[in-house]
Amino acid sequence: FSVTGTSTARRFRSSRDRKTTETDTETSTIHYRNMMSNHYILPCEPIAMTQRAIVVDDSSFQRNIVSNTIGNWFDVVGTATNGKEAIEVFEAKRPDVITMDIMMPELNGIESLRRIKSRSPETTIVMVTSVSQNEKMREAARAGADGYVTKPVDTEALREEFDDVLEFPVTR
């Protein structure tokens, strides 16, 4: 089969061009056509493309800002107030994406990052930290951080960072 079409309608054509199946993710239907020109419309399950995220920051104000911002792009499935809690929420929710502060009580963001990346290297982790923590950002990069933004969080900067570190744009 070959795949053609837009992101909302994918067309699969057999190598012999005898049938075409088109899946429309907006209306959750499958259109099937065979070489006799019969056309069938079948309901199908919607294809979920939303990635799951958690937000980690010891400041409830920052957690709310980041959660509300990335909630437009991801399904925010949890939050944590420190690095130890971040690992617990990560284990329970298995998110695809994490935003994490560096300076937190109990367990800092860099050590938390190391532990999460050792369990799940494919998880995307973007650090959210103060401008004055340049050395900490270098340490986070060495520990496996996929990207970073500085506080105060700017929506456009956060979107651009996720666009850069993910294999697809977070906004379409």
Tab-separated table of C-alpha atoms in Angstrom:
chain	number	residue	atom	x	y	z
A	1	PHE	CA	0.000	0.000	0.000
A	2	SER	CA	1.071	3.562	-0.569
A	3	VAL	CA	-0.087	6.472	1.567
A	4	THR	CA	-1.183	9.806	0.108
A	5	GLY	CA	-3.350	12.660	1.334
A	6	THR	CA	-3.492	15.245	4.073
A	7	SER	CA	-3.110	14.842	7.809
A	8	THR	CA	-6.895	14.575	8.195
A	9	ALA	CA	-7.548	12.170	5.330
A	10	ARG	CA	-5.128	9.373	4.574
A	11	ARG	CA	-5.483	7.392	1.378
A	12	PHE	CA	-4.177	3.852	1.037
A	13	ARG	CA	-3.897	2.500	-2.496
A	14	SER	CA	-3.130	-1.102	-3.250
A	15	SER	CA	-0.152	-1.780	-5.471
A	16	ARG	CA	-2.501	-2.999	-8.195
A	17	ASP	CA	-4.776	0.031	-7.834
A	18	ARG	CA	-7.811	-2.196	-7.371
A	19	LYS	CA	-9.104	-0.616	-4.202
A	20	THR	CA	-8.744	2.575	-2.232
A	21	THR	CA	-9.377	3.018	1.473
A	22	GLU	CA	-9.544	6.538	2.851
A	23	THR	CA	-9.665	7.276	6.585
A	24	ASP	CA	-11.023	10.668	7.584
A	25	THR	CA	-9.871	11.392	11.149
A	26	GLU	CA	-12.147	14.433	11.521
A	27	THR	CA	-15.387	12.518	10.837
A	28	SER	CA	-14.107	9.126	12.022
A	29	THR	CA	-15.188	7.285	8.892
A	30	ILE	CA	-13.537	4.954	6.426
A	31	HIS	CA	-14.352	5.287	2.736
A	32	TYR	CA	-13.711	2.076	0.823
A	33	ARG	CA	-13.849	1.873	-2.956
A	34	ASN	CA	-13.107	-1.212	-5.039
A	35	MET	CA	-12.519	-1.557	-8.761
A	36	MET	CA	-16.234	-2.146	-9.372
A	37	SER	CA	-16.808	1.462	-8.197
A	38	ASN	CA	-18.713	0.361	-5.126
A	39	HIS	CA	-18.375	2.911	-2.338
A	40	TYR	CA	-18.815	1.956	1.315
A	41	ILE	CA	-18.665	4.293	4.324
A	42	LEU	CA	-17.709	2.566	7.570
A	43	PRO	CA	-17.497	4.137	11.036
A	44	CYS	CA	-14.141	3.815	12.782
A	45	GLU	CA	-12.540	4.790	16.055
A	46	PRO	CA	-11.065	8.312	16.087
A	47	ILE	CA	-7.273	8.325	15.811
A	48	ALA	CA	-5.850	10.021	18.911
A	49	MET	CA	-2.774	12.093	18.187
A	50	THR	CA	-2.541	13.907	21.528
A	51	GLN	CA	0.572	13.326	23.560
A	52	ARG	CA	0.404	13.108	27.329
A	53	ALA	CA	2.341	15.593	29.481
A	54	ILE	CA	3.210	16.339	33.086
A	55	VAL	CA	4.352	19.675	34.511
A	56	VAL	CA	6.906	19.761	37.343
A	57	ASP	CA	7.594	22.949	39.308
A	58	ASP	CA	7.654	23.793	43.015
A	59	SER	CA	5.817	27.065	42.315
A	60	SER	CA	2.049	26.565	41.951
A	61	PHE	CA	1.928	29.807	39.943
A	62	GLN	CA	4.451	28.467	37.398
A	63	ARG	CA	2.760	25.031	37.293
A	64	ASN	CA	-0.529	26.722	36.417
A	65	ILE	CA	1.002	28.944	33.738
A	66	VAL	CA	2.859	26.082	32.057
A	67	SER	CA	-0.084	23.664	32.413
A	68	ASN	CA	-2.482	26.151	30.836
A	69	THR	CA	-0.034	26.938	28.042
A	70	ILE	CA	0.857	23.381	27.038
A	71	GLY	CA	-2.718	22.243	27.636
A	72	ASN	CA	-3.435	23.724	24.216
A	73	TRP	CA	-0.988	21.268	22.630
A	74	PHE	CA	-0.869	18.230	24.947
A	75	ASP	CA	-3.104	16.330	27.334
A	76	VAL	CA	-1.741	17.423	30.742
A	77	VAL	CA	-2.247	14.270	32.810
A	78	GLY	CA	-0.477	15.348	35.983
A	79	THR	CA	1.680	17.805	37.889
A	80	ALA	CA	4.361	17.477	40.542
A	81	THR	CA	5.879	19.867	43.084
A	82	ASN	CA	9.378	18.340	43.333
A	83	GLY	CA	11.699	15.864	41.659
A	84	LYS	CA	10.733	12.919	43.854
A	85	GLU	CA	7.041	13.477	43.119
A	86	ALA	CA	7.882	13.907	39.416
A	87	ILE	CA	9.266	10.367	39.279
A	88	GLU	CA	6.176	8.997	41.027
A	89	VAL	CA	3.804	10.826	38.663
A	90	PHE	CA	5.938	9.734	35.694
A	91	GLU	CA	5.685	6.071	36.757
A	92	ALA	CA	1.913	6.332	37.238
A	93	LYS	CA	1.044	8.341	34.112
A	94	ARG	CA	3.828	7.467	31.606
A	95	PRO	CA	3.721	10.826	29.774
A	96	ASP	CA	5.331	11.487	26.406
A	97	VAL	CA	6.398	15.005	27.411
A	98	ILE	CA	7.569	16.599	30.669
A	99	THR	CA	8.334	20.204	31.563
A	100	MET	CA	10.576	20.407	34.615
A	101	ASP	CA	11.993	23.116	36.838
A	102	ILE	CA	15.619	22.665	37.915
A	103	MET	CA	15.701	24.054	41.454
A	104	MET	CA	13.178	22.141	43.580
A	105	PRO	CA	13.071	20.692	47.099
A	106	GLU	CA	13.624	16.995	47.942
A	107	LEU	CA	15.109	16.099	44.553
A	108	ASN	CA	16.226	18.669	41.994
A	109	GLY	CA	15.145	18.646	38.360
A	110	ILE	CA	18.494	17.461	37.012
A	111	GLU	CA	18.621	14.335	39.167
A	112	SER	CA	14.949	13.698	38.415
A	113	LEU	CA	15.721	14.126	34.694
A	114	ARG	CA	18.544	11.548	34.915
A	115	ARG	CA	16.317	8.982	36.629
A	116	ILE	CA	13.415	9.445	34.200
A	117	LYS	CA	15.669	9.350	31.114
A	118	SER	CA	17.347	6.153	32.385
A	119	ARG	CA	13.907	4.495	32.512
A	120	SER	CA	12.475	6.111	29.389
A	121	PRO	CA	14.982	7.754	27.021
A	122	GLU	CA	12.222	8.485	24.488
A	123	THR	CA	10.364	10.793	26.896
A	124	THR	CA	10.821	14.429	25.830
A	125	ILE	CA	11.875	16.636	28.736
A	126	VAL	CA	12.039	20.417	28.431
A	127	MET	CA	13.546	22.269	31.369
A	128	VAL	CA	11.864	25.481	32.548
A	129	THR	CA	14.227	27.566	34.645
A	130	SER	CA	15.476	30.994	35.691
A	131	VAL	CA	17.700	32.989	33.363
A	132	SER	CA	20.524	33.059	35.927
A	133	GLN	CA	21.023	29.274	35.941
A	134	ASN	CA	23.293	28.902	32.889
A	135	GLU	CA	25.613	26.337	34.494
A	136	LYS	CA	22.614	24.307	35.649
A	137	MET	CA	21.254	24.342	32.073
A	138	ARG	CA	24.528	22.954	30.747
A	139	GLU	CA	24.385	20.245	33.409
A	140	ALA	CA	20.773	19.465	32.435
A	141	ALA	CA	21.784	19.193	28.769
A	142	ARG	CA	24.540	16.739	29.703
A	143	ALA	CA	21.986	14.762	31.745
A	144	GLY	CA	19.709	14.377	28.710
A	145	ALA	CA	17.364	17.382	28.629
A	146	ASP	CA	15.827	17.782	25.196
A	147	GLY	CA	15.430	21.546	25.480
A	148	TYR	CA	14.830	24.455	27.819
A	149	VAL	CA	12.984	27.731	28.219
A	150	THR	CA	13.531	30.468	30.772
A	151	LYS	CA	11.159	31.997	33.279
A	152	PRO	CA	9.002	33.958	33.032
A	153	VAL	CA	7.540	31.492	30.547
A	154	ASP	CA	6.746	32.977	27.152
A	155	THR	CA	4.088	31.028	25.209
A	156	GLU	CA	5.783	31.557	21.857
A	157	ALA	CA	9.220	30.522	23.171
A	158	LEU	CA	7.734	27.369	24.723
A	159	ARG	CA	5.904	26.494	21.500
A	160	GLU	CA	9.063	27.022	19.444
A	161	GLU	CA	11.073	24.860	21.842
A	162	PHE	CA	8.573	21.990	21.563
A	163	ASP	CA	8.473	22.405	17.772
A	164	ASP	CA	12.280	22.067	17.766
A	165	VAL	CA	12.557	19.029	20.050
A	166	LEU	CA	9.580	17.031	18.783
A	167	GLU	CA	9.319	15.421	15.361
A	168	PHE	CA	6.160	17.416	14.593
A	169	PRO	CA	4.912	20.938	15.274
A	170	VAL	CA	2.770	21.232	18.404
A	171	THR	CA	0.514	23.711	16.650
A	172	ARG	CA	-0.845	23.124	13.193
